[in-house]
mmCIF file of C-alpha atoms and ligand atoms in Angstrom:
data_model
loop_
_atom_site.group_PDB
_atom_site.id
_atom_site.type_symbol
_atom_site.label_atom_id
_atom_site.label_comp_id
_atom_site.label_asym_id
_atom_site.label_seq_id
_atom_site.Cartn_x
_atom_site.Cartn_y
_atom_site.Cartn_z
ATOM 1 C CA UNK B 1 25.936 -11.337 -62.584
ATOM 2 C CA UNK B 2 23.865 -10.262 -59.717
ATOM 3 C CA UNK B 3 23.881 -13.012 -56.725
ATOM 4 C CA UNK B 4 20.558 -13.397 -54.866
ATOM 5 C CA UNK B 5 21.593 -15.378 -51.394
ATOM 6 C CA UNK B 6 18.690 -16.689 -50.607
ATOM 7 C CA UNK B 7 17.375 -16.223 -46.703
ATOM 8 C CA UNK B 8 15.897 -18.540 -44.624
ATOM 9 C CA UNK B 9 13.678 -17.389 -41.883
ATOM 10 C CA UNK B 10 13.569 -18.875 -38.552
ATOM 11 C CA UNK B 11 11.231 -21.322 -37.513
ATOM 12 C CA UNK B 12 8.233 -19.688 -36.098
ATOM 13 C CA UNK B 13 8.174 -22.328 -33.358
ATOM 14 C CA UNK B 14 11.217 -21.752 -32.143
ATOM 15 C CA UNK B 15 11.133 -17.701 -31.991
ATOM 16 C CA UNK B 16 8.110 -18.080 -29.872
ATOM 17 C CA UNK B 17 10.110 -20.738 -27.453
ATOM 18 C CA UNK B 18 13.575 -18.824 -27.257
ATOM 19 C CA UNK B 19 11.115 -15.569 -26.660
ATOM 20 C CA UNK B 20 9.266 -18.134 -23.644
ATOM 21 C CA UNK B 21 12.456 -18.984 -22.354
ATOM 22 C CA UNK B 22 14.355 -15.832 -21.687
ATOM 23 C CA UNK B 23 11.323 -14.036 -20.741
ATOM 24 C CA UNK B 24 10.297 -16.237 -18.285
ATOM 25 C CA UNK B 25 13.848 -16.888 -16.802
ATOM 26 C CA UNK B 26 13.979 -12.917 -16.677
ATOM 27 C CA UNK B 27 10.640 -12.922 -15.082
ATOM 28 C CA UNK B 28 11.311 -15.404 -12.388
ATOM 29 C CA UNK B 29 14.288 -13.185 -11.380
ATOM 30 C CA UNK B 30 12.895 -10.247 -11.464
ATOM 31 C CA UNK B 31 10.026 -11.125 -9.576
ATOM 32 C CA UNK B 32 12.006 -13.069 -6.940
ATOM 33 C CA UNK B 33 13.474 -9.859 -6.217
ATOM 34 C CA UNK B 34 10.580 -7.563 -6.225
ATOM 35 C CA UNK B 35 8.601 -10.012 -4.298
ATOM 36 C CA UNK B 36 10.295 -12.661 -2.261
ATOM 37 C CA UNK B 37 8.764 -15.844 -2.654
ATOM 38 C CA UNK B 38 7.688 -19.429 -0.618
ATOM 39 C CA UNK B 39 8.413 -22.778 -2.547
ATOM 40 C CA UNK B 40 4.725 -22.599 -3.937
ATOM 41 C CA UNK B 41 5.600 -19.531 -5.502
ATOM 42 C CA UNK B 42 3.601 -17.380 -3.426
ATOM 43 C CA UNK B 43 4.201 -13.805 -1.905
ATOM 44 C CA UNK B 44 6.155 -13.599 0.995
ATOM 45 C CA UNK B 45 6.776 -9.916 2.716
ATOM 46 C CA UNK B 46 9.354 -9.505 4.515
ATOM 47 C CA UNK B 47 9.004 -7.869 8.199
ATOM 48 C CA UNK B 48 9.583 -4.551 9.168
ATOM 49 C CA UNK B 49 12.745 -4.156 11.010
ATOM 50 C CA UNK B 50 12.469 -0.496 13.027
ATOM 51 C CA UNK B 51 10.221 -1.315 15.503
ATOM 52 C CA UNK B 52 10.064 0.953 18.411
ATOM 53 C CA UNK B 53 7.091 2.497 20.142
ATOM 54 C CA UNK B 54 8.959 5.302 22.009
ATOM 55 C CA UNK B 55 7.638 8.905 21.191
ATOM 56 C CA UNK B 56 8.271 12.236 22.440
ATOM 57 C CA UNK B 57 5.540 14.294 21.911
ATOM 58 C CA UNK B 58 7.135 17.548 20.713
ATOM 59 C CA UNK B 59 5.829 19.588 17.705
ATOM 60 C CA UNK B 60 7.823 19.609 14.445
ATOM 61 C CA UNK B 61 9.880 16.598 16.250
ATOM 62 C CA UNK B 62 8.494 14.165 13.610
ATOM 63 C CA UNK B 63 8.117 13.158 10.310
ATOM 64 C CA UNK B 64 6.595 11.272 7.837
ATOM 65 C CA UNK B 65 8.111 10.003 4.640
ATOM 66 C CA UNK B 66 5.577 8.467 2.243
ATOM 67 C CA UNK B 67 5.469 7.797 -1.421
ATOM 68 C CA UNK B 68 1.572 8.704 -2.257
ATOM 69 C CA UNK B 69 0.792 5.719 -4.076
ATOM 70 C CA UNK B 70 1.879 3.747 -1.118
ATOM 71 C CA UNK B 71 -1.007 1.888 0.901
ATOM 72 C CA UNK B 72 0.705 1.488 3.826
ATOM 73 C CA UNK B 73 1.970 4.921 3.696
ATOM 74 C CA UNK B 74 -1.462 6.295 3.010
ATOM 75 C CA UNK B 75 -2.882 4.675 6.388
ATOM 76 C CA UNK B 76 -0.334 6.991 8.477
ATOM 77 C CA UNK B 77 -1.090 10.068 6.143
ATOM 78 C CA UNK B 78 -5.098 9.086 7.115
ATOM 79 C CA UNK B 79 -4.499 8.795 10.992
ATOM 80 C CA UNK B 80 -2.185 11.901 10.501
ATOM 81 C CA UNK B 81 -5.301 14.101 9.559
ATOM 82 C CA UNK B 82 -7.934 12.069 11.481
ATOM 83 C CA UNK B 83 -5.845 12.768 15.076
ATOM 84 C CA UNK B 84 -5.437 16.277 13.669
ATOM 85 C CA UNK B 85 -1.583 16.135 13.750
ATOM 86 C CA UNK B 86 -1.241 17.526 10.538
ATOM 87 C CA UNK B 87 0.666 20.779 12.225
ATOM 88 C CA UNK B 88 3.043 18.740 14.281
ATOM 89 C CA UNK B 89 4.082 15.732 12.510
ATOM 90 C CA UNK B 90 5.699 16.795 9.351
ATOM 91 C CA UNK B 91 5.797 15.186 6.078
ATOM 92 C CA UNK B 92 8.208 14.388 3.442
ATOM 93 C CA UNK B 93 7.678 12.715 0.064
ATOM 94 C CA UNK B 94 9.495 10.348 -1.747
ATOM 95 C CA UNK B 95 8.746 9.630 -5.517
ATOM 96 C CA UNK B 96 9.590 6.027 -7.188
ATOM 97 C CA UNK B 97 12.169 5.591 -9.466
ATOM 98 C CA UNK B 98 10.921 4.300 -13.072
ATOM 99 C CA UNK B 99 14.187 1.733 -13.454
ATOM 100 C CA UNK B 100 15.866 1.956 -10.453
ATOM 101 C CA UNK B 101 13.309 -0.140 -8.227
ATOM 102 C CA UNK B 102 13.725 2.440 -5.370
ATOM 103 C CA UNK B 103 12.032 5.508 -4.119
ATOM 104 C CA UNK B 104 13.848 8.971 -4.473
ATOM 105 C CA UNK B 105 14.061 12.231 -2.575
ATOM 106 C CA UNK B 106 12.814 15.126 -4.625
ATOM 107 C CA UNK B 107 16.232 17.310 -4.713
ATOM 108 C CA UNK B 108 15.684 20.649 -2.768
ATOM 109 C CA UNK B 109 12.366 19.684 -0.975
ATOM 110 C CA UNK B 110 12.722 21.643 1.712
ATOM 111 C CA UNK B 111 12.091 19.286 5.131
ATOM 112 C CA UNK B 112 14.859 16.739 3.504
ATOM 113 C CA UNK B 113 17.291 15.943 6.759
ATOM 114 C CA UNK B 114 20.516 15.181 4.806
ATOM 115 C CA UNK B 115 20.774 16.852 1.478
ATOM 116 C CA UNK B 116 23.448 14.250 0.252
ATOM 117 C CA UNK B 117 20.421 11.222 0.396
ATOM 118 C CA UNK B 118 18.966 11.072 -3.276
ATOM 119 C CA UNK B 119 17.244 7.786 -2.580
ATOM 120 C CA UNK B 120 15.599 5.693 0.545
ATOM 121 C CA UNK B 121 18.009 3.627 1.048
ATOM 122 C CA UNK B 122 20.730 5.885 1.137
ATOM 123 C CA UNK B 123 18.453 7.425 4.305
ATOM 124 C CA UNK B 124 18.200 4.609 5.867
ATOM 125 C CA UNK B 125 21.499 4.088 6.048
ATOM 126 C CA UNK B 126 22.470 7.426 6.910
ATOM 127 C CA UNK B 127 20.226 7.137 9.869
ATOM 128 C CA UNK B 128 21.628 3.531 10.382
ATOM 129 C CA UNK B 129 25.144 2.656 9.298
ATOM 130 C CA UNK B 130 25.303 -0.455 7.810
ATOM 131 C CA UNK B 131 21.533 -1.059 7.054
ATOM 132 C CA UNK B 132 21.237 -3.720 4.432
ATOM 133 C CA UNK B 133 17.398 -4.710 4.383
ATOM 134 C CA UNK B 134 14.636 -2.988 2.190
ATOM 135 C CA UNK B 135 13.692 0.600 2.559
ATOM 136 C CA UNK B 136 10.351 0.955 2.368
ATOM 137 C CA UNK B 137 7.894 3.710 3.027
ATOM 138 C CA UNK B 138 6.098 4.906 5.518
ATOM 139 C CA UNK B 139 8.923 5.953 7.854
ATOM 140 C CA UNK B 140 8.397 7.608 11.418
ATOM 141 C CA UNK B 141 11.569 9.548 11.377
ATOM 142 C CA UNK B 142 12.538 11.797 14.988
ATOM 143 C CA UNK B 143 14.408 14.929 13.741
ATOM 144 C CA UNK B 144 16.006 15.081 17.158
ATOM 145 C CA UNK B 145 17.926 11.455 17.251
ATOM 146 C CA UNK B 146 17.875 11.471 13.384
ATOM 147 C CA UNK B 147 16.928 8.020 13.452
ATOM 148 C CA UNK B 148 13.832 5.880 12.107
ATOM 149 C CA UNK B 149 11.418 5.175 15.179
ATOM 150 C CA UNK B 150 9.344 2.824 12.873
ATOM 151 C CA UNK B 151 8.620 1.599 9.566
ATOM 152 C CA UNK B 152 5.929 -0.605 10.098
ATOM 153 C CA UNK B 153 2.490 0.948 9.407
ATOM 154 C CA UNK B 154 0.090 -1.010 11.450
ATOM 155 C CA UNK B 155 2.401 -0.121 14.541
ATOM 156 C CA UNK B 156 3.005 3.708 12.723
ATOM 157 C CA UNK B 157 -1.124 4.290 12.945
ATOM 158 C CA UNK B 158 -1.415 3.187 16.907
ATOM 159 C CA UNK B 159 1.479 5.388 17.658
ATOM 160 C CA UNK B 160 -0.178 8.665 15.893
ATOM 161 C CA UNK B 161 -3.534 7.543 17.640
ATOM 162 C CA UNK B 162 -2.062 7.116 21.223
ATOM 163 C CA UNK B 163 1.505 8.625 21.807
ATOM 164 C CA UNK B 164 1.185 12.369 20.516
ATOM 165 C CA UNK B 165 -0.776 13.360 24.145
ATOM 166 C CA UNK B 166 -1.684 17.104 23.800
ATOM 167 C CA UNK B 167 -0.568 17.296 19.933
ATOM 168 C CA UNK B 168 -3.623 15.119 18.887
ATOM 169 C CA UNK B 169 -7.317 15.737 19.227
ATOM 170 C CA UNK B 170 -9.254 13.063 21.959
ATOM 171 C CA UNK B 171 -10.864 10.883 18.647
ATOM 172 C CA UNK B 172 -9.868 7.662 20.262
ATOM 173 C CA UNK B 173 -9.137 5.110 16.884
ATOM 174 C CA UNK B 174 -8.482 1.924 19.026
ATOM 175 C CA UNK B 175 -10.486 2.220 21.768
ATOM 176 C CA UNK B 176 -10.090 -0.600 24.726
ATOM 177 C CA UNK B 177 -13.276 -1.987 24.778
ATOM 178 C CA UNK B 178 -12.948 -2.979 20.900
ATOM 179 C CA UNK B 179 -9.372 -3.857 20.780
ATOM 180 C CA UNK B 180 -9.817 -7.655 20.815
ATOM 181 C CA UNK B 181 -12.925 -7.208 17.657
ATOM 182 C CA UNK B 182 -10.427 -4.706 15.811
ATOM 183 C CA UNK B 183 -7.256 -6.879 16.134
ATOM 184 C CA UNK B 184 -9.123 -10.051 15.299
ATOM 185 C CA UNK B 185 -10.460 -8.152 11.719
ATOM 186 C CA UNK B 186 -7.185 -6.723 11.302
ATOM 187 C CA UNK B 187 -5.680 -9.916 11.066
ATOM 188 C CA UNK B 188 -7.942 -11.333 8.770
ATOM 189 C CA UNK B 189 -7.773 -8.284 6.170
ATOM 190 C CA UNK B 190 -4.161 -8.327 6.438
ATOM 191 C CA UNK B 191 -3.520 -11.823 5.181
ATOM 192 C CA UNK B 192 -6.684 -12.042 2.859
ATOM 193 C CA UNK B 193 -7.203 -8.196 1.121
ATOM 194 C CA UNK B 194 -4.538 -5.825 2.743
ATOM 195 C CA UNK B 195 -1.175 -8.140 1.748
ATOM 196 C CA UNK B 196 -3.866 -10.168 -0.346
ATOM 197 C CA UNK B 197 -3.864 -8.431 -3.082
ATOM 198 C CA UNK B 198 0.095 -8.412 -3.475
ATOM 199 C CA UNK B 199 -0.470 -12.085 -2.975
ATOM 200 C CA UNK B 200 -2.596 -12.169 -6.081
ATOM 201 C CA UNK B 201 -0.596 -9.743 -7.928
ATOM 202 C CA UNK B 202 2.992 -10.979 -7.038
ATOM 203 C CA UNK B 203 1.714 -14.938 -7.150
ATOM 204 C CA UNK B 204 4.859 -16.896 -9.126
ATOM 205 C CA UNK B 205 2.595 -19.698 -9.810
ATOM 206 C CA UNK B 206 -1.287 -20.136 -10.793
ATOM 207 C CA UNK B 207 -1.954 -21.994 -7.556
ATOM 208 C CA UNK B 208 -0.862 -19.602 -5.800
ATOM 209 C CA UNK B 209 -2.971 -17.203 -7.407
ATOM 210 C CA UNK B 210 -5.899 -18.848 -7.300
ATOM 211 C CA UNK B 211 -6.028 -19.642 -3.680
ATOM 212 C CA UNK B 212 -5.050 -15.628 -2.927
ATOM 213 C CA UNK B 213 -7.638 -14.845 -5.517
ATOM 214 C CA UNK B 214 -10.088 -16.810 -3.624
ATOM 215 C CA UNK B 215 -9.381 -15.946 -0.292
ATOM 216 C CA UNK B 216 -9.610 -12.068 -1.744
ATOM 217 C CA UNK B 217 -13.003 -12.398 -2.472
ATOM 218 C CA UNK B 218 -14.556 -14.744 -0.014
ATOM 219 C CA UNK B 219 -13.498 -11.863 2.674
ATOM 220 C CA UNK B 220 -14.949 -9.372 0.522
ATOM 221 C CA UNK B 221 -18.048 -10.714 0.273
ATOM 222 C CA UNK B 222 -18.084 -11.382 3.944
ATOM 223 C CA UNK B 223 -17.429 -7.508 4.703
ATOM 224 C CA UNK B 224 -19.567 -6.392 2.614
ATOM 225 C CA UNK B 225 -22.124 -8.253 4.286
ATOM 226 C CA UNK B 226 -21.176 -7.036 7.789
ATOM 227 C CA UNK B 227 -21.698 -3.388 5.968
ATOM 228 C CA UNK B 228 -24.752 -4.235 5.324
ATOM 229 C CA UNK B 229 -25.602 -4.106 8.933
ATOM 230 C CA UNK B 230 -23.535 -1.329 10.620
ATOM 231 C CA UNK B 231 -21.732 1.676 9.240
ATOM 232 C CA UNK B 232 -18.161 0.771 9.889
ATOM 233 C CA UNK B 233 -15.980 -1.980 10.836
ATOM 234 C CA UNK B 234 -16.167 -2.709 14.603
ATOM 235 C CA UNK B 235 -18.810 -2.337 17.131
ATOM 236 C CA UNK B 236 -22.394 -3.683 17.173
ATOM 237 C CA UNK B 237 -24.787 -2.740 14.528
ATOM 238 C CA UNK B 238 -26.650 0.580 15.406
ATOM 239 C CA UNK B 239 -23.097 1.303 17.436
ATOM 240 C CA UNK B 240 -20.387 1.068 15.116
ATOM 241 C CA UNK B 241 -17.224 3.648 15.188
ATOM 242 C CA UNK B 242 -14.846 4.543 13.008
ATOM 243 C CA UNK B 243 -11.530 2.314 14.041
ATOM 244 C CA UNK B 244 -7.996 1.917 12.533
ATOM 245 C CA UNK B 245 -9.422 -1.229 11.099
ATOM 246 C CA UNK B 246 -11.367 1.153 8.951
ATOM 247 C CA UNK B 247 -8.659 3.262 8.063
ATOM 248 C CA UNK B 248 -6.616 -0.316 6.783
ATOM 249 C CA UNK B 249 -9.431 -1.441 5.033
ATOM 250 C CA UNK B 250 -10.294 2.063 3.096
ATOM 251 C CA UNK B 251 -6.559 2.187 1.696
ATOM 252 C CA UNK B 252 -6.380 -1.007 -0.308
ATOM 253 C CA UNK B 253 -10.414 -0.315 -0.450
ATOM 254 C CA UNK B 254 -9.326 2.790 -2.966
ATOM 255 C CA UNK B 255 -6.649 1.584 -4.706
ATOM 256 C CA UNK B 256 -8.688 -1.684 -5.805
ATOM 257 C CA UNK B 257 -10.661 -0.565 -8.602
ATOM 258 C CA UNK B 258 -8.185 2.102 -10.361
ATOM 259 C CA UNK B 259 -5.034 -1.032 -9.660
ATOM 260 C CA UNK B 260 -5.621 -4.049 -8.289
ATOM 261 C CA UNK B 261 -8.476 -5.262 -10.262
ATOM 262 C CA UNK B 262 -6.212 -4.339 -13.046
ATOM 263 C CA UNK B 263 -2.454 -5.014 -12.964
ATOM 264 C CA UNK B 264 -2.954 -7.666 -9.772
ATOM 265 C CA UNK B 265 -5.341 -9.502 -11.830
ATOM 266 C CA UNK B 266 -8.080 -8.820 -8.767
ATOM 267 C CA UNK B 267 -10.919 -9.253 -11.111
ATOM 268 C CA UNK B 268 -13.484 -10.876 -10.033
ATOM 269 C CA UNK B 269 -15.342 -7.953 -9.147
ATOM 270 C CA UNK B 270 -14.765 -4.344 -8.588
ATOM 271 C CA UNK B 271 -15.671 -2.741 -5.467
ATOM 272 C CA UNK B 272 -17.931 -0.563 -7.154
ATOM 273 C CA UNK B 273 -20.264 -3.868 -7.939
ATOM 274 C CA UNK B 274 -20.568 -4.584 -3.837
ATOM 275 C CA UNK B 275 -23.328 -3.115 -2.525
ATOM 276 C CA UNK B 276 -22.341 -1.687 0.721
ATOM 277 C CA UNK B 277 -18.312 -1.900 0.471
ATOM 278 C CA UNK B 278 -18.888 1.048 -2.424
ATOM 279 C CA UNK B 279 -20.811 2.905 -0.331
ATOM 280 C CA UNK B 280 -18.803 2.177 2.499
ATOM 281 C CA UNK B 281 -15.746 3.743 0.392
ATOM 282 C CA UNK B 282 -17.222 6.710 -0.523
ATOM 283 C CA UNK B 283 -18.432 7.648 3.015
ATOM 284 C CA UNK B 284 -14.858 7.131 4.130
ATOM 285 C CA UNK B 285 -13.214 9.228 1.362
ATOM 286 C CA UNK B 286 -15.872 12.294 1.695
ATOM 287 C CA UNK B 287 -14.907 12.549 5.638
ATOM 288 C CA UNK B 288 -13.305 15.967 5.340
ATOM 289 C CA UNK B 289 -9.084 16.270 5.130
ATOM 290 C CA UNK B 290 -9.322 12.392 3.924
ATOM 291 C CA UNK B 291 -9.785 13.193 0.061
ATOM 292 C CA UNK B 292 -6.815 15.543 0.066
ATOM 293 C CA UNK B 293 -4.539 12.577 0.999
ATOM 294 C CA UNK B 294 -5.948 10.448 -1.878
ATOM 295 C CA UNK B 295 -3.866 11.127 -5.010
ATOM 296 C CA UNK B 296 -5.473 8.766 -7.684
ATOM 297 C CA UNK B 297 -2.785 9.843 -10.566
ATOM 298 C CA UNK B 298 -0.082 8.488 -8.182
ATOM 299 C CA UNK B 299 -1.848 5.424 -7.644
ATOM 300 C CA UNK B 300 -2.309 4.534 -11.403
ATOM 301 C CA UNK B 301 1.068 6.049 -12.845
ATOM 302 C CA UNK B 302 2.764 3.856 -10.164
ATOM 303 C CA UNK B 303 1.376 0.284 -10.023
ATOM 304 C CA UNK B 304 1.362 0.469 -13.665
ATOM 305 C CA UNK B 305 4.588 2.617 -14.707
ATOM 306 C CA UNK B 306 6.408 1.149 -12.374
ATOM 307 C CA UNK B 307 6.062 -2.540 -11.671
ATOM 308 C CA UNK B 308 7.724 -3.813 -14.299
ATOM 309 C CA UNK B 309 7.674 -7.225 -14.609
ATOM 310 C CA UNK B 310 4.179 -6.782 -14.531
ATOM 311 C CA UNK B 311 3.493 -4.485 -16.695
ATOM 312 C CA UNK B 312 6.892 -4.543 -19.270
ATOM 313 C CA UNK B 313 5.204 -1.607 -21.459
ATOM 314 C CA UNK B 314 4.447 0.014 -18.970
ATOM 315 C CA UNK B 315 0.697 1.518 -20.771
ATOM 316 C CA UNK B 316 -0.745 3.084 -18.026
ATOM 317 C CA UNK B 317 -4.985 2.416 -18.933
ATOM 318 C CA UNK B 318 -7.198 5.750 -19.014
ATOM 319 C CA UNK B 319 -9.727 4.579 -16.717
ATOM 320 C CA UNK B 320 -11.664 4.252 -14.585
ATOM 321 C CA UNK B 321 -12.020 7.407 -13.046
ATOM 322 C CA UNK B 322 -12.724 8.076 -9.261
ATOM 323 C CA UNK B 323 -15.539 10.874 -9.498
ATOM 324 C CA UNK B 324 -18.087 8.055 -8.170
ATOM 325 C CA UNK B 325 -16.102 8.407 -4.946
ATOM 326 C CA UNK B 326 -17.630 11.921 -4.667
ATOM 327 C CA UNK B 327 -21.569 10.404 -5.223
ATOM 328 C CA UNK B 328 -24.005 10.589 -2.443
ATOM 329 C CA UNK B 329 -24.386 7.294 -0.077
ATOM 330 C CA UNK B 330 -26.777 6.488 3.145
ATOM 331 C CA UNK B 331 -24.734 5.121 4.989
ATOM 332 C CA UNK B 332 -25.227 7.718 8.017
ATOM 333 C CA UNK B 333 -28.941 5.487 8.035
ATOM 334 C CA UNK B 334 -26.873 2.454 9.613
ATOM 335 C CA UNK B 335 -25.136 4.802 12.522
HETATM 336 N N1 GSH V 401 5.147 -3.678 6.523
HETATM 337 C C1 GSH V 401 5.362 -2.299 5.604
HETATM 338 C C2 GSH V 401 5.413 -2.384 4.362
HETATM 339 C C3 GSH V 401 5.324 -1.246 3.690
HETATM 340 C C4 GSH V 401 5.758 -1.531 2.017
HETATM 341 O O1 GSH V 401 6.186 -2.597 1.219
HETATM 342 N N2 GSH V 401 6.016 -0.575 1.011
HETATM 343 C C5 GSH V 401 6.688 -0.432 -0.217
HETATM 344 C C6 GSH V 401 5.538 0.384 -0.816
HETATM 345 S S1 GSH V 401 3.919 0.211 -1.123
HETATM 346 C C7 GSH V 401 7.804 -0.209 -0.391
HETATM 347 O O2 GSH V 401 7.761 0.695 0.185
HETATM 348 N N3 GSH V 401 8.608 -1.191 -1.049
HETATM 349 C C8 GSH V 401 10.183 -0.930 -1.500
HETATM 350 C C9 GSH V 401 11.050 -2.280 -1.273
HETATM 351 O O3 GSH V 401 9.916 -3.160 -0.859
HETATM 352 O O4 GSH V 401 11.954 -1.933 -1.646
HETATM 353 C C10 GSH V 401 4.540 -1.523 6.128
HETATM 354 O O5 GSH V 401 3.172 -1.722 6.341
HETATM 355 O O6 GSH V 401 4.980 -0.343 6.703
#
């Protein structure tokens, strides 16, 4: 006689509660490794550890190690172009590993200094034995002493601006007369915008997210109004000049609609919705040589594909494109 076993289905409530418990526990564990947090669940970025400012301006001596999706590394690429340092300061690219959560070198890449370093953490340890901190890009590397000079983008761009003597052109992106103005804006823009988008995306509580997203859009609104009167961020209306403050804002703005708006939930508005910030972004993008430093596909792919806890399925959205960055603007009228 055929025996029929009666299978009892698990109650849906139990499945949902168990699933949520397991996922939440894993999510918090992975998030706290990817993004260190405060008691209140707010993202706290660890400080960079290599901070030398000593440069011996010789051609082919220094290299920048960069990942194309990284906004901090992008600052150094833009400054290298603006200062005409492409022929003197070399570039080494790294690529994010989808499963290891670290940057990898492309094997066989000619400029790679040590053939046995597969990953950026290997490279940091090779240059500074016993190093246990985070292995971040950008890195300014001295091939002569085989040491990392500096791994703080805010300082690397100042060094590229002022320490490469005759190797660089004479454009001053951090002029003495504007320094107080630049520093003040940099501090505000860093907290609310450059790091602000990460504070939104890496928030681990609703409260931390609400606070970060509020500050982000308040600051964007303020800058939009400032940029209605002047072409660039610093200097007075009619007399503004391109400075490092613009470089620093640019690399966040260009990633905004493509990645931060979606994956970091910075979605009260897009940059395209701002009357002046959108033209300002196009203006900077269209400076000769700058478009070549921007790799939109890498930005989209790396944010959506490699921040696993924020997008476990790894699906990369189709839009938006950035054809609109080529569109005309009337920013020159503000000069
Ligand atoms: N303070 C650094 C931050 C650089 C940074 O966070 N870079 C990210 C890529 S966007 C990174 O390399 N993260 C690897 C890690 O934290 O292990 C700077 O501005 O130079």
